[in-house]
């Protein structure tokens, strides 16, 4: 099985994993990897790097939008094997280290098992290692002073709390792109909504803050959305955030 890698701009690639997306940003031979899918997606992560002419050794840093198992999956492996720095918002670092866990519980899932798509999503999650824990003990915080990070792609962190306390999107102003993680998605196996939306309520640590973070995304100047789940979305991100808010009411 090969990863579904799509180039969306110069040096920017959206990768569809088994149920989660990640993003590859290239600058010459150097790479920034944003998120890493489920633990079981590791072969797809490595394949996606190969498809863009790179390798795990070339990854300058792994940026994690938030430390849920379906985004953190191979971060510990990349650090332990290649020494790759794993960076998050400062509020999310202890989450990645598993000093606490802000993630949907088995009980929450079972309460919603009657909803369309939840049972097959749960089965896939278990098979993909989504119930395992792969803490990144050495996770660190990227600089909090604002502005672009000194990494391939020059991503600008945008704190968008709610889904988790330290959830962070990344803005690529020069190419008009927002990497939104789970603060704004365009689809999910447990959702009947098509297009921009918040994830179903059970997935958010603080739903009200997740809704409020749509205001932050709405203020970004961008025309392309690279979500943590669902297909590429083109069109003003401000409109995508408004549509998600309408669905959330």
Short mmCIF file of N, CA and C in Angstrom, two decimals, residues 16-184:
data_model
loop_
_atom_site.label_atom_id
_atom_site.label_comp_id
_atom_site.label_asym_id
_atom_site.label_seq_id
_atom_site.Cartn_x
_atom_site.Cartn_y
_atom_site.Cartn_z
N UNK A 16 -2.51 11.75 2.42
CA UNK A 16 -3.64 11.07 3.04
C UNK A 16 -3.17 9.71 3.51
N UNK A 17 -3.17 9.52 4.83
CA UNK A 17 -2.84 8.23 5.40
C UNK A 17 -4.06 7.34 5.45
N UNK A 18 -4.11 6.45 6.42
CA UNK A 18 -5.22 5.50 6.48
C UNK A 18 -6.52 6.17 6.90
N UNK A 19 -6.46 7.10 7.83
CA UNK A 19 -7.64 7.89 8.20
C UNK A 19 -7.27 9.30 8.63
N UNK A 20 -5.99 9.61 8.53
CA UNK A 20 -5.46 10.88 9.00
C UNK A 20 -4.48 11.43 7.97
N UNK A 21 -4.40 12.75 7.89
CA UNK A 21 -3.48 13.40 6.95
C UNK A 21 -2.23 13.90 7.67
N UNK A 22 -1.15 14.05 6.92
CA UNK A 22 0.01 14.79 7.37
C UNK A 22 0.54 15.61 6.20
N UNK A 23 1.47 16.50 6.48
CA UNK A 23 1.96 17.44 5.47
C UNK A 23 3.49 17.39 5.45
N UNK A 24 4.04 17.43 4.24
CA UNK A 24 5.48 17.49 4.04
C UNK A 24 5.83 18.83 3.42
N UNK A 25 6.75 19.55 4.05
CA UNK A 25 7.24 20.83 3.54
C UNK A 25 8.71 20.65 3.19
N UNK A 26 9.08 20.98 1.96
CA UNK A 26 10.46 20.78 1.53
C UNK A 26 11.12 22.11 1.18
N UNK A 27 12.42 22.14 1.41
CA UNK A 27 13.25 23.28 1.02
C UNK A 27 14.60 22.71 0.63
N UNK A 28 14.82 22.52 -0.66
CA UNK A 28 16.01 21.82 -1.10
C UNK A 28 15.96 20.38 -0.62
N UNK A 29 17.00 19.96 0.07
CA UNK A 29 17.06 18.60 0.58
C UNK A 29 16.45 18.46 1.97
N UNK A 30 16.07 19.57 2.58
CA UNK A 30 15.57 19.55 3.96
C UNK A 30 14.04 19.46 3.98
N UNK A 31 13.51 18.89 5.06
CA UNK A 31 12.07 18.62 5.15
C UNK A 31 11.56 18.97 6.55
N UNK A 32 10.35 19.53 6.59
CA UNK A 32 9.57 19.60 7.81
C UNK A 32 8.38 18.67 7.64
N UNK A 33 8.14 17.82 8.62
CA UNK A 33 7.00 16.90 8.60
C UNK A 33 6.01 17.38 9.64
N UNK A 34 4.78 17.66 9.21
CA UNK A 34 3.74 18.13 10.12
C UNK A 34 2.76 16.97 10.35
N UNK A 35 2.81 16.42 11.56
CA UNK A 35 2.03 15.25 11.99
C UNK A 35 2.56 13.96 11.35
N UNK A 36 2.16 12.83 11.94
CA UNK A 36 2.74 11.55 11.50
C UNK A 36 1.73 10.42 11.47
N UNK A 37 0.43 10.71 11.52
CA UNK A 37 -0.57 9.66 11.40
C UNK A 37 -0.61 8.74 12.61
N UNK A 38 -1.31 7.62 12.43
CA UNK A 38 -1.40 6.58 13.47
C UNK A 38 -0.05 5.86 13.59
N UNK A 39 0.18 5.15 14.71
CA UNK A 39 1.38 4.30 14.79
C UNK A 39 1.46 3.32 13.63
N UNK A 40 0.32 2.78 13.22
CA UNK A 40 0.30 1.82 12.11
C UNK A 40 0.53 2.44 10.76
N UNK A 41 0.57 3.77 10.68
CA UNK A 41 0.81 4.46 9.41
C UNK A 41 2.29 4.64 9.10
N UNK A 42 3.17 4.12 9.96
CA UNK A 42 4.60 4.36 9.77
C UNK A 42 5.08 4.00 8.37
N UNK A 43 4.71 2.84 7.81
CA UNK A 43 5.17 2.55 6.44
C UNK A 43 4.71 3.60 5.43
N UNK A 44 3.51 4.16 5.66
CA UNK A 44 3.00 5.19 4.75
C UNK A 44 3.78 6.49 4.92
N UNK A 45 4.14 6.82 6.16
CA UNK A 45 4.94 8.02 6.40
C UNK A 45 6.28 7.91 5.68
N UNK A 46 6.94 6.77 5.84
CA UNK A 46 8.24 6.58 5.18
C UNK A 46 8.10 6.58 3.66
N UNK A 47 7.02 5.96 3.17
CA UNK A 47 6.79 5.93 1.73
C UNK A 47 6.52 7.34 1.19
N UNK A 48 5.78 8.14 1.94
CA UNK A 48 5.47 9.50 1.48
C UNK A 48 6.73 10.33 1.37
N UNK A 49 7.66 10.17 2.31
CA UNK A 49 8.92 10.89 2.22
C UNK A 49 9.71 10.45 0.98
N UNK A 50 9.68 9.16 0.71
CA UNK A 50 10.37 8.65 -0.48
C UNK A 50 9.75 9.20 -1.75
N UNK A 51 8.42 9.31 -1.77
CA UNK A 51 7.74 9.79 -2.98
C UNK A 51 8.11 11.23 -3.32
N UNK A 52 8.44 12.03 -2.31
CA UNK A 52 8.82 13.42 -2.59
C UNK A 52 10.33 13.57 -2.74
N UNK A 53 11.02 12.43 -2.86
CA UNK A 53 12.46 12.44 -3.07
C UNK A 53 13.27 12.68 -1.82
N UNK A 54 12.70 12.34 -0.67
CA UNK A 54 13.38 12.60 0.59
C UNK A 54 13.51 11.30 1.38
N UNK A 55 13.86 11.45 2.65
CA UNK A 55 14.03 10.31 3.54
C UNK A 55 13.88 10.79 4.97
N UNK A 56 13.67 9.88 5.92
CA UNK A 56 13.54 10.33 7.32
C UNK A 56 14.79 11.04 7.83
N UNK A 57 15.95 10.70 7.30
CA UNK A 57 17.18 11.37 7.73
C UNK A 57 17.19 12.85 7.36
N UNK A 58 16.40 13.22 6.36
CA UNK A 58 16.38 14.61 5.89
C UNK A 58 15.37 15.47 6.65
N UNK A 59 14.59 14.87 7.56
CA UNK A 59 13.56 15.62 8.28
C UNK A 59 14.23 16.47 9.35
N UNK A 60 14.17 17.77 9.16
CA UNK A 60 14.78 18.72 10.10
C UNK A 60 14.05 18.73 11.43
N UNK A 61 12.70 18.64 11.37
CA UNK A 61 11.88 18.61 12.59
C UNK A 61 10.52 18.03 12.26
N UNK A 62 9.92 17.45 13.27
CA UNK A 62 8.52 17.03 13.20
C UNK A 62 7.71 18.03 14.01
N UNK A 63 6.76 18.68 13.36
CA UNK A 63 5.82 19.55 14.05
C UNK A 63 4.52 18.77 14.26
N UNK A 64 3.99 18.84 15.46
CA UNK A 64 2.76 18.11 15.78
C UNK A 64 1.66 19.13 16.09
N UNK A 65 0.56 19.05 15.35
CA UNK A 65 -0.56 19.96 15.62
C UNK A 65 -1.14 19.71 17.00
N UNK A 66 -1.24 18.43 17.39
CA UNK A 66 -1.73 18.07 18.71
C UNK A 66 -1.37 16.60 18.95
N UNK A 67 -1.32 16.23 20.22
CA UNK A 67 -0.71 14.95 20.58
C UNK A 67 -1.71 13.80 20.70
N UNK A 68 -2.70 13.76 19.83
CA UNK A 68 -3.56 12.59 19.76
C UNK A 68 -2.82 11.47 19.03
N UNK A 69 -3.19 10.23 19.33
CA UNK A 69 -2.44 9.09 18.80
C UNK A 69 -2.44 9.01 17.29
N UNK A 70 -3.48 9.56 16.64
CA UNK A 70 -3.54 9.49 15.17
C UNK A 70 -2.75 10.61 14.49
N UNK A 71 -2.07 11.43 15.27
CA UNK A 71 -1.20 12.48 14.72
C UNK A 71 0.23 12.34 15.24
N UNK A 72 0.35 11.78 16.42
CA UNK A 72 1.64 11.63 17.08
C UNK A 72 2.33 10.32 16.70
N UNK A 73 1.62 9.44 16.00
CA UNK A 73 1.99 8.04 15.78
C UNK A 73 3.45 7.69 15.65
N UNK A 74 4.17 8.29 14.69
CA UNK A 74 5.56 7.90 14.44
C UNK A 74 6.57 8.92 14.95
N UNK A 75 6.12 9.90 15.72
CA UNK A 75 7.02 10.95 16.19
C UNK A 75 8.13 10.38 17.07
N UNK A 76 7.76 9.51 18.02
CA UNK A 76 8.77 8.93 18.91
C UNK A 76 9.75 8.08 18.12
N UNK A 77 9.23 7.33 17.15
CA UNK A 77 10.11 6.50 16.31
C UNK A 77 11.13 7.36 15.57
N UNK A 78 10.69 8.46 14.98
CA UNK A 78 11.61 9.31 14.21
C UNK A 78 12.66 9.94 15.12
N UNK A 79 12.24 10.33 16.32
CA UNK A 79 13.22 10.91 17.25
C UNK A 79 14.21 9.85 17.72
N UNK A 80 13.68 8.68 18.13
CA UNK A 80 14.55 7.65 18.69
C UNK A 80 15.50 7.05 17.65
N UNK A 81 15.04 7.00 16.38
CA UNK A 81 15.83 6.37 15.34
C UNK A 81 16.78 7.35 14.66
N UNK A 82 16.31 8.58 14.44
CA UNK A 82 17.09 9.54 13.65
C UNK A 82 17.46 10.80 14.42
N UNK A 83 17.02 10.88 15.67
CA UNK A 83 17.31 12.07 16.46
C UNK A 83 16.52 13.29 16.04
N UNK A 84 15.42 13.10 15.34
CA UNK A 84 14.62 14.22 14.82
C UNK A 84 13.94 14.97 15.96
N UNK A 85 14.09 16.28 16.05
CA UNK A 85 13.36 17.04 17.07
C UNK A 85 11.85 16.96 16.83
N UNK A 86 11.10 16.83 17.90
CA UNK A 86 9.63 16.82 17.85
C UNK A 86 9.15 18.05 18.61
N UNK A 87 8.46 18.95 17.91
CA UNK A 87 8.11 20.26 18.46
C UNK A 87 6.62 20.48 18.44
N UNK A 88 6.10 21.10 19.50
CA UNK A 88 4.68 21.40 19.65
C UNK A 88 4.53 22.75 20.33
N UNK A 89 3.28 23.22 20.42
CA UNK A 89 2.98 24.38 21.25
C UNK A 89 3.34 24.04 22.69
N UNK A 90 3.78 25.02 23.45
CA UNK A 90 4.24 24.75 24.82
C UNK A 90 3.16 24.10 25.68
N UNK A 91 1.88 24.41 25.43
CA UNK A 91 0.81 23.80 26.21
C UNK A 91 0.57 22.35 25.83
N UNK A 92 1.09 21.94 24.68
CA UNK A 92 0.87 20.57 24.20
C UNK A 92 2.05 19.65 24.51
N UNK A 93 3.17 20.21 24.91
CA UNK A 93 4.36 19.39 25.18
C UNK A 93 4.09 18.34 26.25
N UNK A 94 3.52 18.69 27.42
CA UNK A 94 3.26 17.64 28.42
C UNK A 94 2.25 16.61 27.95
N UNK A 95 1.38 17.00 27.03
CA UNK A 95 0.44 16.03 26.45
C UNK A 95 1.21 15.01 25.62
N UNK A 96 2.16 15.47 24.81
CA UNK A 96 2.97 14.55 24.00
C UNK A 96 3.82 13.64 24.88
N UNK A 97 4.23 14.14 26.03
CA UNK A 97 5.02 13.33 26.97
C UNK A 97 4.13 12.38 27.77
N UNK A 98 2.84 12.52 27.62
CA UNK A 98 1.81 11.73 28.32
C UNK A 98 1.84 11.96 29.82
N UNK A 99 2.08 13.24 30.18
CA UNK A 99 1.89 13.64 31.57
C UNK A 99 0.40 13.76 31.88
N UNK A 100 -0.41 13.91 30.85
CA UNK A 100 -1.86 13.83 30.93
C UNK A 100 -2.35 13.41 29.56
N UNK A 101 -3.63 13.10 29.45
CA UNK A 101 -4.19 12.67 28.17
C UNK A 101 -5.53 13.35 27.95
N UNK A 102 -5.64 14.09 26.87
CA UNK A 102 -6.88 14.76 26.47
C UNK A 102 -7.35 14.10 25.18
N UNK A 103 -7.96 12.96 25.30
CA UNK A 103 -8.36 12.18 24.14
C UNK A 103 -9.66 11.46 24.42
N UNK A 104 -10.45 11.25 23.36
CA UNK A 104 -11.72 10.55 23.53
C UNK A 104 -11.47 9.21 24.21
N UNK A 105 -12.31 8.88 25.19
CA UNK A 105 -12.14 7.63 25.93
C UNK A 105 -12.93 6.51 25.28
N UNK A 106 -12.60 5.28 25.66
CA UNK A 106 -13.35 4.13 25.17
C UNK A 106 -14.82 4.27 25.57
N UNK A 107 -15.05 4.76 26.78
CA UNK A 107 -16.44 4.95 27.24
C UNK A 107 -17.19 5.93 26.36
N UNK A 108 -16.53 7.03 25.98
CA UNK A 108 -17.18 8.01 25.11
C UNK A 108 -17.53 7.38 23.76
N UNK A 109 -16.60 6.59 23.23
CA UNK A 109 -16.85 5.95 21.94
C UNK A 109 -18.03 4.97 22.04
N UNK A 110 -18.06 4.19 23.12
CA UNK A 110 -19.14 3.21 23.27
C UNK A 110 -20.50 3.88 23.42
N UNK A 111 -20.53 5.06 24.05
CA UNK A 111 -21.78 5.80 24.15
C UNK A 111 -22.29 6.27 22.79
N UNK A 112 -21.36 6.40 21.84
CA UNK A 112 -21.72 6.90 20.50
C UNK A 112 -21.66 5.80 19.44
N UNK A 113 -21.55 4.55 19.88
CA UNK A 113 -21.34 3.46 18.93
C UNK A 113 -22.50 3.28 17.97
N UNK A 114 -23.67 3.78 18.36
CA UNK A 114 -24.87 3.66 17.52
C UNK A 114 -24.83 4.64 16.34
N UNK A 115 -23.97 5.63 16.41
CA UNK A 115 -23.93 6.63 15.34
C UNK A 115 -23.28 6.05 14.08
N UNK A 116 -23.76 6.46 12.91
CA UNK A 116 -23.19 5.93 11.66
C UNK A 116 -21.69 6.17 11.58
N UNK A 117 -20.96 5.14 11.22
CA UNK A 117 -19.53 5.27 11.01
C UNK A 117 -18.66 5.06 12.23
N UNK A 118 -19.24 5.11 13.43
CA UNK A 118 -18.41 5.04 14.64
C UNK A 118 -17.79 3.65 14.82
N UNK A 119 -18.57 2.59 14.62
CA UNK A 119 -18.04 1.24 14.81
C UNK A 119 -16.90 0.93 13.84
N UNK A 120 -17.06 1.16 12.52
CA UNK A 120 -15.91 0.90 11.64
C UNK A 120 -14.72 1.81 11.92
N UNK A 121 -14.99 3.05 12.33
CA UNK A 121 -13.88 3.94 12.71
C UNK A 121 -13.14 3.36 13.91
N UNK A 122 -13.87 2.86 14.91
CA UNK A 122 -13.25 2.29 16.10
C UNK A 122 -12.40 1.07 15.75
N UNK A 123 -12.92 0.21 14.89
CA UNK A 123 -12.18 -0.98 14.49
C UNK A 123 -10.88 -0.58 13.79
N UNK A 124 -10.99 0.39 12.89
CA UNK A 124 -9.79 0.87 12.18
C UNK A 124 -8.78 1.47 13.16
N UNK A 125 -9.27 2.23 14.12
CA UNK A 125 -8.39 2.87 15.10
C UNK A 125 -7.61 1.82 15.88
N UNK A 126 -8.29 0.78 16.32
CA UNK A 126 -7.62 -0.28 17.08
C UNK A 126 -6.57 -0.97 16.22
N UNK A 127 -6.94 -1.30 14.98
CA UNK A 127 -6.01 -1.99 14.09
C UNK A 127 -4.80 -1.13 13.73
N UNK A 128 -4.97 0.19 13.76
CA UNK A 128 -3.89 1.10 13.39
C UNK A 128 -3.04 1.53 14.58
N UNK A 129 -3.31 0.96 15.75
CA UNK A 129 -2.53 1.31 16.93
C UNK A 129 -3.01 2.55 17.63
N UNK A 130 -4.24 2.95 17.35
CA UNK A 130 -4.75 4.20 17.92
C UNK A 130 -5.01 4.15 19.41
N UNK A 131 -5.06 2.95 20.00
CA UNK A 131 -5.24 2.86 21.44
C UNK A 131 -3.91 2.66 22.17
N UNK A 132 -2.81 2.55 21.39
CA UNK A 132 -1.49 2.44 22.00
C UNK A 132 -1.02 3.82 22.46
N UNK A 133 -0.03 3.83 23.31
CA UNK A 133 0.58 5.09 23.72
C UNK A 133 2.05 5.08 23.32
N UNK A 134 2.46 6.10 22.57
CA UNK A 134 3.85 6.25 22.15
C UNK A 134 4.31 7.64 22.56
N UNK A 135 4.49 7.86 23.86
CA UNK A 135 4.88 9.20 24.32
C UNK A 135 6.23 9.63 23.76
N UNK A 136 6.36 10.94 23.58
CA UNK A 136 7.62 11.51 23.12
C UNK A 136 8.24 12.23 24.32
N UNK A 137 9.06 11.51 25.06
CA UNK A 137 9.61 12.04 26.30
C UNK A 137 10.45 13.29 26.07
N UNK A 138 11.05 13.37 24.88
CA UNK A 138 11.94 14.50 24.57
C UNK A 138 11.25 15.61 23.80
N UNK A 139 9.93 15.58 23.72
CA UNK A 139 9.21 16.62 22.98
C UNK A 139 9.54 17.99 23.54
N UNK A 140 9.66 18.97 22.63
CA UNK A 140 9.98 20.32 23.04
C UNK A 140 9.02 21.32 22.44
N UNK A 141 9.08 22.54 22.93
CA UNK A 141 8.21 23.62 22.45
C UNK A 141 8.93 24.43 21.39
N UNK A 142 8.22 24.77 20.32
CA UNK A 142 8.81 25.70 19.36
C UNK A 142 8.73 27.11 19.95
N UNK A 143 9.54 28.03 19.45
CA UNK A 143 9.57 29.39 20.02
C UNK A 143 8.18 30.02 20.02
N UNK A 144 7.87 30.71 21.10
CA UNK A 144 6.54 31.28 21.25
C UNK A 144 6.47 32.76 20.94
N UNK A 145 7.48 33.28 20.30
CA UNK A 145 7.53 34.73 20.04
C UNK A 145 6.69 35.15 18.84
N UNK A 146 6.12 34.19 18.11
CA UNK A 146 5.37 34.52 16.91
C UNK A 146 6.27 34.58 15.69
N UNK A 147 5.64 34.64 14.52
CA UNK A 147 6.41 34.68 13.29
C UNK A 147 6.76 33.29 12.82
N UNK A 148 7.37 33.21 11.64
CA UNK A 148 7.68 31.90 11.06
C UNK A 148 8.78 31.17 11.80
N UNK A 149 8.68 29.86 11.82
CA UNK A 149 9.73 29.03 12.40
C UNK A 149 10.87 28.90 11.39
N UNK A 150 12.06 28.79 11.89
CA UNK A 150 13.24 28.65 11.03
C UNK A 150 13.38 27.18 10.62
N UNK A 151 12.43 26.75 9.81
CA UNK A 151 12.35 25.37 9.34
C UNK A 151 11.92 25.38 7.88
N UNK A 152 12.16 24.31 7.14
CA UNK A 152 11.66 24.25 5.76
C UNK A 152 10.16 24.55 5.70
N UNK A 153 9.78 25.43 4.76
CA UNK A 153 8.40 25.85 4.63
C UNK A 153 8.06 27.10 5.39
N UNK A 154 8.90 27.46 6.38
CA UNK A 154 8.68 28.68 7.18
C UNK A 154 7.27 28.74 7.76
N UNK A 155 6.78 27.66 8.40
CA UNK A 155 5.41 27.67 8.94
C UNK A 155 5.28 28.61 10.13
N UNK A 156 4.14 29.27 10.21
CA UNK A 156 3.85 30.18 11.32
C UNK A 156 2.86 29.48 12.26
N UNK A 157 3.23 29.18 13.49
CA UNK A 157 2.31 28.53 14.42
C UNK A 157 1.13 29.44 14.77
N UNK A 158 -0.05 28.85 14.87
CA UNK A 158 -1.27 29.57 15.23
C UNK A 158 -1.98 28.75 16.29
N UNK A 159 -1.95 29.22 17.53
CA UNK A 159 -2.56 28.47 18.63
C UNK A 159 -4.08 28.45 18.46
N UNK A 160 -4.63 27.26 18.38
CA UNK A 160 -6.08 27.08 18.16
C UNK A 160 -6.60 26.07 19.18
N UNK A 161 -6.70 26.46 20.44
CA UNK A 161 -7.07 25.50 21.49
C UNK A 161 -8.54 25.08 21.42
N UNK A 162 -8.83 23.99 22.07
CA UNK A 162 -10.19 23.47 22.15
C UNK A 162 -10.23 21.99 21.88
N UNK A 163 -9.75 21.61 20.70
CA UNK A 163 -9.66 20.18 20.43
C UNK A 163 -8.74 19.55 21.47
N UNK A 164 -7.60 20.17 21.72
CA UNK A 164 -6.76 19.96 22.90
C UNK A 164 -6.31 21.34 23.36
N UNK A 165 -5.74 21.40 24.55
CA UNK A 165 -5.37 22.71 25.11
C UNK A 165 -4.27 23.39 24.29
N UNK A 166 -3.36 22.59 23.74
CA UNK A 166 -2.25 23.17 23.00
C UNK A 166 -2.32 22.95 21.50
N UNK A 167 -3.51 22.68 20.99
CA UNK A 167 -3.63 22.46 19.55
C UNK A 167 -3.09 23.68 18.80
N UNK A 168 -2.40 23.41 17.70
CA UNK A 168 -1.79 24.49 16.93
C UNK A 168 -1.93 24.20 15.45
N UNK A 169 -2.45 25.18 14.72
CA UNK A 169 -2.45 25.12 13.26
C UNK A 169 -1.16 25.79 12.78
N UNK A 170 -0.89 25.68 11.47
CA UNK A 170 0.29 26.31 10.89
C UNK A 170 -0.09 27.03 9.61
N UNK A 171 0.30 28.30 9.54
CA UNK A 171 -0.02 29.16 8.40
C UNK A 171 1.21 29.28 7.52
N UNK A 172 1.01 29.12 6.22
CA UNK A 172 2.07 29.36 5.24
C UNK A 172 1.66 30.58 4.44
N UNK A 173 1.96 31.78 4.93
CA UNK A 173 1.42 33.00 4.30
C UNK A 173 1.86 33.20 2.86
N UNK A 174 3.06 32.83 2.52
CA UNK A 174 3.55 33.07 1.16
C UNK A 174 2.79 32.26 0.12
N UNK A 175 2.28 31.09 0.51
CA UNK A 175 1.53 30.26 -0.43
C UNK A 175 0.04 30.24 -0.14
N UNK A 176 -0.41 30.99 0.86
CA UNK A 176 -1.84 31.07 1.16
C UNK A 176 -2.43 29.76 1.63
N UNK A 177 -1.72 29.07 2.51
CA UNK A 177 -2.14 27.74 2.97
C UNK A 177 -2.25 27.74 4.49
N UNK A 178 -3.26 27.03 4.99
CA UNK A 178 -3.37 26.76 6.42
C UNK A 178 -3.38 25.24 6.62
N UNK A 179 -2.46 24.77 7.45
CA UNK A 179 -2.45 23.38 7.91
C UNK A 179 -3.22 23.38 9.22
N UNK A 180 -4.44 22.84 9.20
CA UNK A 180 -5.37 23.09 10.30
C UNK A 180 -5.44 21.99 11.34
N UNK A 181 -4.76 20.86 11.12
CA UNK A 181 -4.89 19.79 12.09
C UNK A 181 -6.34 19.41 12.30
N UNK A 182 -6.77 19.32 13.56
CA UNK A 182 -8.16 18.97 13.86
C UNK A 182 -8.97 20.16 14.34
N UNK A 183 -8.41 21.38 14.20
CA UNK A 183 -9.17 22.58 14.55
C UNK A 183 -10.24 22.88 13.50
N UNK A 184 -10.03 22.39 12.27
CA UNK A 184 -10.98 22.56 11.17
C UNK A 184 -10.67 21.46 10.16
#
